[in-house]
Amino acid sequence: MNDTVSSLATLVADAAAAFDAAPTPAELENAKARFLGKSGRLTELLKGLAALAPEEKKAQGARINEAKQQVEAALNARRQALADAELAQQLRAEALDVTLPGRTPGQGGLHPVTRAMERIEQIFGSMGFDVADGPEIEADWFNFTALNTPQDHPARSMHDTFYVEGGYVLRTHTSPMQIRYAVQHVKRHKHLLDAGLPMPEIRVIAPGRTYRVDSDATHSPMFHQVEGLWVGENISFKDLKAVYVDFIQAFFETKDLEIRFRPSYFPFTEPSAEIDMKFATGPLAGRWLEVSGSGQVHPQVIRNMGLDPERYIGFAFGSGIDRLAMLRYGVNDLRLFFDGDLRFLRQFA
Ligand code: PHE
């Protein structure tokens, strides 16, 4: 009997050792089969009970059952240990580093032309100019006729202009804003004019998109202009010169440049001039660059604004914003601005 007890104790110890040595659940199940399976060592012992006398059978059965419980306890302990290890491993593998910086939405930046536009608005704003916005699909009247541009003027040709049905065009310049803004201004101050009293001056810039049938390194079918208009009772060409020189110096942050007014022709100004500038230093030093059309507002245009040309006089200019942005940022092809290539655009953000 002692023999049986010690062999049962050995069996339990063997089983516990085998279970503990199993590195995976699958191998643990194999080890289990060797003790508790159909022909496992414990199962064989239980089968052997059949051959014993009833008294013996009862005592031996109880001992075997006790051993079986110990083997099962060892098995469950190992199962639990393997499951715990697996969970710990999984937690380690899926660990989150909460000290990592969070994911932020991508940062946008302003387009260089927008930057130039905002800069222009800021500079003219500081000189007391209002900023106005107007339609890009413009009536023939505002784009041409009111600006003293006759029906047969070359600027009206199909070649230069995108025509839209119904007497509309994609505006070919920002000059229609001269009329739109002035007409509103005059309407607002009608009571003063009716009473023969002086009207506050018109002082406005109107930046925005403009369109022409044109495309090369310095022309795009869509481009940007800024219109400037200053009308009062005593506004002369020398005011235009002072304002424009101040603007260009502020825009390029240097006084190291020259500006010249070159006689030109526009139907809506008389006299008219192109404004050219020349840097004294830098990669473009010494070259005259055209940046704007300008002139004294034509008497017929003053009349179309609803004002008396005998009393009111002023100047206007229309400058290429893209050209100014190219010069400021050293960009040599206008089309880069409108290709939408982020490698180019990110440099300005
Ligand atoms: N609108 C003219 C152009 O686009 C520029 C201009 C504006 C000229 C105002 C004179 C006065 O070429």
mmCIF file of C-alpha atoms and ligand atoms in Angstrom:
data_model
loop_
_atom_site.group_PDB
_atom_site.id
_atom_site.type_symbol
_atom_site.label_atom_id
_atom_site.label_comp_id
_atom_site.label_asym_id
_atom_site.label_seq_id
_atom_site.Cartn_x
_atom_site.Cartn_y
_atom_site.Cartn_z
ATOM 1 C CA MET A 1 0.000 0.000 0.000
ATOM 2 C CA ASN A 2 2.850 2.372 0.872
ATOM 3 C CA ASP A 3 4.259 1.461 -2.469
ATOM 4 C CA THR A 4 1.083 2.548 -4.191
ATOM 5 C CA VAL A 5 1.022 5.777 -2.203
ATOM 6 C CA SER A 6 4.593 6.662 -3.086
ATOM 7 C CA SER A 7 4.093 5.733 -6.746
ATOM 8 C CA LEU A 8 0.971 7.949 -6.790
ATOM 9 C CA ALA A 9 3.005 10.776 -5.243
ATOM 10 C CA THR A 10 5.649 10.275 -7.931
ATOM 11 C CA LEU A 11 2.943 10.339 -10.602
ATOM 12 C CA VAL A 12 1.563 13.615 -9.244
ATOM 13 C CA ALA A 13 5.085 15.096 -9.091
ATOM 14 C CA ASP A 14 5.833 13.855 -12.640
ATOM 15 C CA ALA A 15 2.631 15.420 -13.910
ATOM 16 C CA ALA A 16 3.306 18.744 -12.175
ATOM 17 C CA ALA A 17 6.850 18.763 -13.595
ATOM 18 C CA ALA A 18 5.635 17.923 -17.097
ATOM 19 C CA PHE A 19 2.963 20.639 -16.917
ATOM 20 C CA ASP A 20 5.394 23.232 -15.667
ATOM 21 C CA ALA A 21 7.814 22.313 -18.447
ATOM 22 C CA ALA A 22 5.166 22.846 -21.162
ATOM 23 C CA PRO A 23 5.976 26.245 -22.745
ATOM 24 C CA THR A 24 2.686 26.618 -24.676
ATOM 25 C CA PRO A 25 -0.979 25.725 -24.163
ATOM 26 C CA ALA A 26 -0.740 23.153 -26.989
ATOM 27 C CA GLU A 27 2.179 21.386 -25.362
ATOM 28 C CA LEU A 28 0.383 21.536 -22.016
ATOM 29 C CA GLU A 29 -2.555 19.677 -23.579
ATOM 30 C CA ASN A 30 -0.157 17.010 -24.873
ATOM 31 C CA ALA A 31 1.300 16.618 -21.387
ATOM 32 C CA LYS A 32 -2.216 16.381 -19.949
ATOM 33 C CA ALA A 33 -3.003 13.512 -22.342
ATOM 34 C CA ARG A 34 -0.049 11.553 -20.983
ATOM 35 C CA PHE A 35 -1.661 11.570 -17.509
ATOM 36 C CA LEU A 36 -5.381 12.097 -17.931
ATOM 37 C CA GLY A 37 -5.945 10.989 -21.541
ATOM 38 C CA LYS A 38 -7.636 7.742 -22.650
ATOM 39 C CA SER A 39 -4.487 5.753 -22.075
ATOM 40 C CA GLY A 40 -2.868 8.197 -19.683
ATOM 41 C CA ARG A 41 -1.067 6.976 -16.590
ATOM 42 C CA LEU A 42 -3.894 7.882 -14.186
ATOM 43 C CA THR A 43 -6.535 6.467 -16.490
ATOM 44 C CA GLU A 44 -4.643 3.187 -16.659
ATOM 45 C CA LEU A 45 -4.544 3.070 -12.851
ATOM 46 C CA LEU A 46 -8.289 3.610 -12.679
ATOM 47 C CA LYS A 47 -8.846 0.853 -15.211
ATOM 48 C CA GLY A 48 -6.742 -1.451 -12.997
ATOM 49 C CA LEU A 49 -9.281 -1.013 -10.144
ATOM 50 C CA ALA A 50 -11.617 -3.436 -11.889
ATOM 51 C CA ALA A 51 -9.362 -6.335 -11.031
ATOM 52 C CA LEU A 52 -9.313 -5.522 -7.273
ATOM 53 C CA ALA A 53 -11.439 -6.931 -4.467
ATOM 54 C CA PRO A 54 -14.252 -4.599 -3.357
ATOM 55 C CA GLU A 55 -12.496 -3.395 -0.145
ATOM 56 C CA GLU A 56 -9.240 -2.753 -1.934
ATOM 57 C CA LYS A 57 -11.061 -1.129 -4.806
ATOM 58 C CA LYS A 58 -12.668 1.435 -2.513
ATOM 59 C CA ALA A 59 -9.463 2.444 -0.698
ATOM 60 C CA GLN A 60 -7.317 2.441 -3.829
ATOM 61 C CA GLY A 61 -10.031 4.312 -5.780
ATOM 62 C CA ALA A 62 -10.094 7.068 -3.184
ATOM 63 C CA ARG A 63 -6.313 7.445 -3.344
ATOM 64 C CA ILE A 64 -6.272 7.534 -7.111
ATOM 65 C CA ASN A 65 -9.033 10.094 -7.140
ATOM 66 C CA GLU A 66 -7.113 12.262 -4.719
ATOM 67 C CA ALA A 67 -4.046 12.009 -6.966
ATOM 68 C CA LYS A 68 -6.218 12.841 -9.962
ATOM 69 C CA GLN A 69 -7.472 15.974 -8.233
ATOM 70 C CA GLN A 70 -3.904 17.032 -7.534
ATOM 71 C CA VAL A 71 -2.931 16.434 -11.162
ATOM 72 C CA GLU A 72 -5.924 18.468 -12.326
ATOM 73 C CA ALA A 73 -5.043 21.251 -9.891
ATOM 74 C CA ALA A 74 -1.496 21.315 -11.256
ATOM 75 C CA LEU A 75 -2.870 21.345 -14.791
ATOM 76 C CA ASN A 76 -5.234 24.269 -14.039
ATOM 77 C CA ALA A 77 -2.483 26.194 -12.280
ATOM 78 C CA ARG A 78 -0.260 25.827 -15.348
ATOM 79 C CA ARG A 79 -3.116 26.756 -17.679
ATOM 80 C CA GLN A 80 -3.703 29.903 -15.689
ATOM 81 C CA ALA A 81 0.004 30.726 -15.638
ATOM 82 C CA LEU A 82 0.275 30.343 -19.426
ATOM 83 C CA ALA A 83 -2.853 32.461 -19.961
ATOM 84 C CA ASP A 84 -1.483 35.144 -17.628
ATOM 85 C CA ALA A 85 1.818 35.155 -19.489
ATOM 86 C CA GLU A 86 0.073 35.451 -22.818
ATOM 87 C CA LEU A 87 -2.050 38.370 -21.610
ATOM 88 C CA ALA A 88 1.010 40.101 -20.189
ATOM 89 C CA GLN A 89 2.808 39.610 -23.505
ATOM 90 C CA GLN A 90 -0.159 41.007 -25.445
ATOM 91 C CA LEU A 91 -0.391 44.044 -23.177
ATOM 92 C CA ARG A 92 3.301 44.666 -23.685
ATOM 93 C CA ALA A 93 2.947 44.396 -27.466
ATOM 94 C CA GLU A 94 -0.078 46.662 -27.642
ATOM 95 C CA ALA A 95 1.237 49.204 -25.172
ATOM 96 C CA LEU A 96 0.490 52.852 -26.027
ATOM 97 C CA ASP A 97 3.135 55.481 -25.485
ATOM 98 C CA VAL A 98 0.945 58.190 -24.028
ATOM 99 C CA THR A 99 3.922 60.545 -23.946
ATOM 100 C CA LEU A 100 4.033 60.733 -27.793
ATOM 101 C CA PRO A 101 2.828 64.057 -29.201
ATOM 102 C CA GLY A 102 -0.741 63.901 -30.510
ATOM 103 C CA ARG A 103 -1.670 63.918 -34.194
ATOM 104 C CA THR A 104 -2.568 67.448 -35.227
ATOM 105 C CA PRO A 105 -4.434 68.451 -38.405
ATOM 106 C CA GLY A 106 -2.109 69.481 -41.252
ATOM 107 C CA GLN A 107 -1.119 73.116 -41.156
ATOM 108 C CA GLY A 108 -2.231 75.263 -44.062
ATOM 109 C CA GLY A 109 -0.581 78.413 -45.290
ATOM 110 C CA LEU A 110 -1.518 81.460 -47.312
ATOM 111 C CA HIS A 111 -0.910 81.446 -51.049
ATOM 112 C CA PRO A 112 1.866 83.883 -52.058
ATOM 113 C CA VAL A 113 -0.598 85.882 -54.159
ATOM 114 C CA THR A 114 -2.945 86.107 -51.165
ATOM 115 C CA ARG A 115 -0.013 87.238 -49.041
ATOM 116 C CA ALA A 116 0.849 89.942 -51.574
ATOM 117 C CA MET A 117 -2.812 90.990 -51.715
ATOM 118 C CA GLU A 118 -3.088 91.258 -47.935
ATOM 119 C CA ARG A 119 0.115 93.241 -47.867
ATOM 120 C CA ILE A 120 -1.245 95.661 -50.485
ATOM 121 C CA GLU A 121 -4.503 96.063 -48.535
ATOM 122 C CA GLN A 122 -2.581 96.725 -45.347
ATOM 123 C CA ILE A 123 -0.353 99.377 -46.954
ATOM 124 C CA PHE A 124 -3.160 101.237 -48.727
ATOM 125 C CA GLY A 125 -5.349 100.829 -45.664
ATOM 126 C CA SER A 126 -2.723 102.681 -43.674
ATOM 127 C CA MET A 127 -2.957 105.509 -46.243
ATOM 128 C CA GLY A 128 -6.702 105.780 -45.708
ATOM 129 C CA PHE A 129 -7.897 103.747 -48.697
ATOM 130 C CA ASP A 130 -11.077 101.694 -48.433
ATOM 131 C CA VAL A 131 -10.918 98.127 -49.810
ATOM 132 C CA ALA A 132 -13.711 97.059 -52.180
ATOM 133 C CA ASP A 133 -14.649 93.804 -53.834
ATOM 134 C CA GLY A 134 -16.667 93.303 -57.011
ATOM 135 C CA PRO A 135 -17.998 90.715 -59.463
ATOM 136 C CA GLU A 136 -15.695 88.760 -61.764
ATOM 137 C CA ILE A 137 -18.482 88.202 -64.295
ATOM 138 C CA GLU A 138 -19.000 91.805 -65.260
ATOM 139 C CA ALA A 139 -21.487 93.690 -67.391
ATOM 140 C CA ASP A 140 -20.170 95.077 -70.647
ATOM 141 C CA TRP A 141 -21.136 98.544 -69.378
ATOM 142 C CA PHE A 142 -18.845 98.508 -66.343
ATOM 143 C CA ASN A 143 -15.948 96.680 -67.994
ATOM 144 C CA PHE A 144 -15.877 98.771 -71.181
ATOM 145 C CA THR A 145 -18.520 101.340 -71.998
ATOM 146 C CA ALA A 146 -18.570 103.306 -68.738
ATOM 147 C CA LEU A 147 -14.776 103.336 -68.927
ATOM 148 C CA ASN A 148 -14.953 105.263 -72.173
ATOM 149 C CA THR A 149 -13.888 102.212 -74.152
ATOM 150 C CA PRO A 150 -15.778 102.424 -77.443
ATOM 151 C CA GLN A 151 -17.409 99.505 -79.213
ATOM 152 C CA ASP A 152 -14.565 99.214 -81.724
ATOM 153 C CA HIS A 153 -11.706 99.413 -79.221
ATOM 154 C CA PRO A 154 -9.135 96.595 -79.658
ATOM 155 C CA ALA A 155 -9.399 95.678 -75.953
ATOM 156 C CA ARG A 156 -12.890 94.450 -76.760
ATOM 157 C CA SER A 157 -11.806 91.909 -79.348
ATOM 158 C CA MET A 158 -12.664 88.221 -78.954
ATOM 159 C CA HIS A 159 -8.942 87.742 -78.970
ATOM 160 C CA ASP A 160 -8.478 89.471 -75.599
ATOM 161 C CA THR A 161 -11.709 88.844 -73.775
ATOM 162 C CA PHE A 162 -13.744 85.912 -72.459
ATOM 163 C CA TYR A 163 -17.294 86.765 -73.447
ATOM 164 C CA VAL A 164 -20.224 85.355 -71.522
ATOM 165 C CA GLU A 165 -23.742 85.234 -72.954
ATOM 166 C CA GLY A 166 -26.086 88.112 -72.316
ATOM 167 C CA GLY A 167 -23.731 91.090 -72.483
ATOM 168 C CA TYR A 168 -21.374 89.867 -69.792
ATOM 169 C CA VAL A 169 -17.612 89.290 -69.809
ATOM 170 C CA LEU A 170 -15.077 87.843 -67.412
ATOM 171 C CA ARG A 171 -13.707 91.207 -66.324
ATOM 172 C CA THR A 172 -10.502 92.014 -68.212
ATOM 173 C CA HIS A 173 -9.288 94.387 -65.481
ATOM 174 C CA THR A 174 -10.349 95.693 -62.062
ATOM 175 C CA SER A 175 -11.162 99.128 -63.539
ATOM 176 C CA PRO A 176 -14.955 98.443 -63.589
ATOM 177 C CA MET A 177 -14.697 98.794 -59.818
ATOM 178 C CA GLN A 178 -13.892 102.489 -60.340
ATOM 179 C CA ILE A 179 -17.412 102.999 -61.649
ATOM 180 C CA ARG A 180 -19.178 100.605 -59.265
ATOM 181 C CA TYR A 181 -17.556 102.072 -56.178
ATOM 182 C CA ALA A 182 -17.866 105.720 -57.254
ATOM 183 C CA VAL A 183 -21.547 105.347 -58.149
ATOM 184 C CA GLN A 184 -22.278 103.924 -54.675
ATOM 185 C CA HIS A 185 -20.224 106.665 -53.054
ATOM 186 C CA VAL A 186 -22.038 109.377 -54.983
ATOM 187 C CA LYS A 187 -25.410 107.828 -54.111
ATOM 188 C CA ARG A 188 -24.459 107.766 -50.435
ATOM 189 C CA HIS A 189 -23.534 111.444 -50.485
ATOM 190 C CA LYS A 190 -26.290 112.663 -52.820
ATOM 191 C CA HIS A 191 -27.730 114.960 -50.148
ATOM 192 C CA LEU A 192 -24.403 116.823 -49.937
ATOM 193 C CA LEU A 193 -24.064 117.118 -53.698
ATOM 194 C CA ASP A 194 -27.684 118.284 -54.027
ATOM 195 C CA ALA A 195 -26.975 120.988 -51.417
ATOM 196 C CA GLY A 196 -23.813 122.035 -53.294
ATOM 197 C CA LEU A 197 -21.702 120.911 -50.320
ATOM 198 C CA PRO A 198 -18.308 119.204 -50.679
ATOM 199 C CA MET A 199 -18.429 115.414 -50.883
ATOM 200 C CA PRO A 200 -15.912 113.249 -48.977
ATOM 201 C CA GLU A 201 -13.187 112.089 -51.351
ATOM 202 C CA ILE A 202 -13.332 108.728 -53.057
ATOM 203 C CA ARG A 203 -10.293 106.762 -51.968
ATOM 204 C CA VAL A 204 -10.394 103.036 -52.641
ATOM 205 C CA ILE A 205 -8.462 100.029 -53.805
ATOM 206 C CA ALA A 206 -10.157 97.003 -55.371
ATOM 207 C CA PRO A 207 -8.014 93.870 -55.586
ATOM 208 C CA GLY A 208 -9.205 90.702 -57.297
ATOM 209 C CA ARG A 209 -9.152 88.198 -60.126
ATOM 210 C CA THR A 210 -9.160 89.317 -63.744
ATOM 211 C CA TYR A 211 -9.202 87.352 -67.023
ATOM 212 C CA ARG A 212 -7.706 87.646 -70.472
ATOM 213 C CA VAL A 213 -7.046 85.245 -73.343
ATOM 214 C CA ASP A 214 -3.329 85.131 -72.659
ATOM 215 C CA SER A 215 -0.882 82.444 -71.515
ATOM 216 C CA ASP A 216 2.916 82.367 -71.178
ATOM 217 C CA ALA A 217 5.576 82.668 -68.453
ATOM 218 C CA THR A 218 4.387 86.155 -67.493
ATOM 219 C CA HIS A 219 0.697 85.909 -68.463
ATOM 220 C CA SER A 220 -2.019 83.622 -67.183
ATOM 221 C CA PRO A 221 -5.648 83.606 -68.436
ATOM 222 C CA MET A 222 -6.592 84.281 -64.809
ATOM 223 C CA PHE A 223 -4.486 86.833 -63.008
ATOM 224 C CA HIS A 224 -4.818 89.422 -60.272
ATOM 225 C CA GLN A 225 -4.980 93.183 -60.327
ATOM 226 C CA VAL A 226 -5.461 95.878 -57.776
ATOM 227 C CA GLU A 227 -7.308 98.988 -58.842
ATOM 228 C CA GLY A 228 -6.676 102.258 -57.080
ATOM 229 C CA LEU A 229 -8.879 105.331 -57.280
ATOM 230 C CA TRP A 230 -8.654 108.707 -55.593
ATOM 231 C CA VAL A 231 -11.145 111.369 -56.655
ATOM 232 C CA GLY A 232 -11.716 114.744 -55.013
ATOM 233 C CA GLU A 233 -11.750 118.427 -55.837
ATOM 234 C CA ASN A 234 -8.020 118.852 -55.991
ATOM 235 C CA ILE A 235 -6.267 115.516 -56.638
ATOM 236 C CA SER A 236 -3.470 115.751 -59.150
ATOM 237 C CA PHE A 237 -0.942 113.560 -60.896
ATOM 238 C CA LYS A 238 1.629 114.479 -58.256
ATOM 239 C CA ASP A 239 -0.597 112.834 -55.617
ATOM 240 C CA LEU A 240 -0.591 109.680 -57.727
ATOM 241 C CA LYS A 241 3.178 109.799 -57.855
ATOM 242 C CA ALA A 242 3.533 110.341 -54.082
ATOM 243 C CA VAL A 243 1.056 107.571 -53.222
ATOM 244 C CA TYR A 244 2.546 105.077 -55.649
ATOM 245 C CA VAL A 245 6.156 105.689 -54.608
ATOM 246 C CA ASP A 246 5.150 105.284 -50.948
ATOM 247 C CA PHE A 247 3.310 102.091 -51.779
ATOM 248 C CA ILE A 248 6.142 100.493 -53.764
ATOM 249 C CA GLN A 249 8.719 101.380 -51.125
ATOM 250 C CA ALA A 250 6.520 99.912 -48.389
ATOM 251 C CA PHE A 251 5.694 96.811 -50.432
ATOM 252 C CA PHE A 252 9.332 95.975 -51.171
ATOM 253 C CA GLU A 253 10.556 97.312 -47.811
ATOM 254 C CA THR A 254 13.260 99.411 -49.438
ATOM 255 C CA LYS A 255 13.849 102.927 -50.679
ATOM 256 C CA ASP A 256 16.587 101.521 -52.866
ATOM 257 C CA LEU A 257 14.514 101.635 -56.050
ATOM 258 C CA GLU A 258 13.485 104.054 -58.775
ATOM 259 C CA ILE A 259 10.059 104.661 -60.235
ATOM 260 C CA ARG A 260 9.273 106.283 -63.570
ATOM 261 C CA PHE A 261 6.051 107.287 -65.297
ATOM 262 C CA ARG A 262 6.143 106.472 -68.993
ATOM 263 C CA PRO A 263 3.521 108.135 -71.222
ATOM 264 C CA SER A 264 0.907 105.661 -72.389
ATOM 265 C CA TYR A 265 -2.716 105.417 -73.449
ATOM 266 C CA PHE A 266 -5.854 104.121 -71.772
ATOM 267 C CA PRO A 267 -9.342 105.161 -72.908
ATOM 268 C CA PHE A 268 -10.387 105.905 -69.318
ATOM 269 C CA THR A 269 -7.466 108.119 -68.263
ATOM 270 C CA GLU A 270 -6.037 111.300 -69.746
ATOM 271 C CA PRO A 271 -3.110 111.722 -69.490
ATOM 272 C CA SER A 272 -2.088 108.088 -69.019
ATOM 273 C CA ALA A 273 1.152 106.510 -67.902
ATOM 274 C CA GLU A 274 2.743 103.126 -67.343
ATOM 275 C CA ILE A 275 4.519 102.910 -64.017
ATOM 276 C CA ASP A 276 7.898 101.170 -64.187
ATOM 277 C CA MET A 277 10.228 100.371 -61.318
ATOM 278 C CA LYS A 278 13.891 99.502 -61.085
ATOM 279 C CA PHE A 279 15.748 97.938 -58.141
ATOM 280 C CA ALA A 280 19.149 99.431 -57.302
ATOM 281 C CA THR A 281 20.401 96.154 -55.822
ATOM 282 C CA GLY A 282 19.582 92.458 -55.967
ATOM 283 C CA PRO A 283 19.248 90.019 -58.864
ATOM 284 C CA LEU A 284 16.974 92.339 -60.875
ATOM 285 C CA ALA A 285 19.070 95.476 -60.325
ATOM 286 C CA GLY A 286 19.188 97.893 -63.248
ATOM 287 C CA ARG A 287 16.184 96.498 -65.197
ATOM 288 C CA TRP A 288 13.039 98.563 -65.666
ATOM 289 C CA LEU A 289 9.973 96.473 -64.846
ATOM 290 C CA GLU A 290 6.427 97.489 -65.693
ATOM 291 C CA VAL A 291 4.144 97.163 -62.689
ATOM 292 C CA SER A 292 1.083 99.309 -63.346
ATOM 293 C CA GLY A 293 -1.081 101.346 -65.681
ATOM 294 C CA SER A 294 -2.252 104.692 -64.370
ATOM 295 C CA GLY A 295 -3.532 108.107 -65.233
ATOM 296 C CA GLN A 296 -5.808 111.002 -64.452
ATOM 297 C CA VAL A 297 -9.420 109.862 -64.571
ATOM 298 C CA HIS A 298 -10.964 110.847 -67.929
ATOM 299 C CA PRO A 299 -13.710 113.537 -67.699
ATOM 300 C CA GLN A 300 -16.190 111.174 -69.378
ATOM 301 C CA VAL A 301 -15.506 108.554 -66.708
ATOM 302 C CA ILE A 302 -16.006 111.188 -63.970
ATOM 303 C CA ARG A 303 -19.343 111.955 -65.622
ATOM 304 C CA ASN A 304 -20.251 108.225 -65.715
ATOM 305 C CA MET A 305 -19.567 108.158 -61.971
ATOM 306 C CA GLY A 306 -22.289 110.780 -61.580
ATOM 307 C CA LEU A 307 -19.900 113.647 -60.874
ATOM 308 C CA ASP A 308 -19.216 116.977 -62.537
ATOM 309 C CA PRO A 309 -15.806 116.837 -64.295
ATOM 310 C CA GLU A 310 -15.534 120.619 -63.894
ATOM 311 C CA ARG A 311 -15.417 120.100 -60.141
ATOM 312 C CA TYR A 312 -14.058 116.592 -59.565
ATOM 313 C CA ILE A 313 -10.715 115.243 -60.651
ATOM 314 C CA GLY A 314 -8.572 112.323 -59.625
ATOM 315 C CA PHE A 315 -6.241 109.519 -60.541
ATOM 316 C CA ALA A 316 -6.500 105.798 -60.992
ATOM 317 C CA PHE A 317 -4.049 102.972 -61.322
ATOM 318 C CA GLY A 318 -4.286 99.267 -62.041
ATOM 319 C CA SER A 319 -1.357 97.122 -60.952
ATOM 320 C CA GLY A 320 -0.555 93.455 -61.551
ATOM 321 C CA ILE A 321 -0.534 91.717 -58.176
ATOM 322 C CA ASP A 322 1.046 88.531 -59.524
ATOM 323 C CA ARG A 323 3.837 90.590 -61.045
ATOM 324 C CA LEU A 324 4.437 92.322 -57.700
ATOM 325 C CA ALA A 325 4.410 88.949 -55.899
ATOM 326 C CA MET A 326 6.896 87.514 -58.439
ATOM 327 C CA LEU A 327 9.248 90.433 -57.850
ATOM 328 C CA ARG A 328 8.910 90.279 -54.085
ATOM 329 C CA TYR A 329 9.442 86.511 -53.818
ATOM 330 C CA GLY A 330 11.881 86.092 -56.723
ATOM 331 C CA VAL A 331 9.600 83.805 -58.765
ATOM 332 C CA ASN A 332 10.409 83.736 -62.484
ATOM 333 C CA ASP A 333 7.373 81.933 -63.899
ATOM 334 C CA LEU A 334 3.879 83.223 -63.176
ATOM 335 C CA ARG A 335 2.336 79.821 -63.879
ATOM 336 C CA LEU A 336 3.974 78.358 -60.742
ATOM 337 C CA PHE A 337 1.490 80.369 -58.698
ATOM 338 C CA PHE A 338 -1.465 78.559 -60.241
ATOM 339 C CA ASP A 339 -0.200 74.981 -60.723
ATOM 340 C CA GLY A 340 -1.131 74.108 -57.140
ATOM 341 C CA ASP A 341 2.153 72.249 -56.557
ATOM 342 C CA LEU A 342 2.586 72.047 -52.772
ATOM 343 C CA ARG A 343 6.377 71.760 -53.077
ATOM 344 C CA PHE A 344 6.325 75.274 -54.492
ATOM 345 C CA LEU A 345 3.571 76.704 -52.317
ATOM 346 C CA ARG A 346 4.932 75.372 -48.992
ATOM 347 C CA GLN A 347 7.964 77.612 -49.368
ATOM 348 C CA PHE A 348 5.767 80.626 -48.637
ATOM 349 C CA ALA A 349 3.713 79.175 -45.773
HETATM 350 N N1 PHE B 1 -7.046 98.746 -66.446
HETATM 351 C C1 PHE B 1 -5.742 98.991 -67.023
HETATM 352 C C2 PHE B 1 -5.176 97.653 -67.501
HETATM 353 O O1 PHE B 1 -5.652 96.634 -67.084
HETATM 354 C C3 PHE B 1 -4.796 99.596 -66.031
HETATM 355 C C4 PHE B 1 -5.209 100.982 -65.591
HETATM 356 C C5 PHE B 1 -5.990 101.157 -64.481
HETATM 357 C C6 PHE B 1 -4.804 102.091 -66.316
HETATM 358 C C7 PHE B 1 -6.347 102.417 -64.061
HETATM 359 C C8 PHE B 1 -5.144 103.359 -65.912
HETATM 360 C C9 PHE B 1 -5.914 103.507 -64.802
HETATM 361 O O2 PHE B 1 -4.243 97.592 -68.256
#
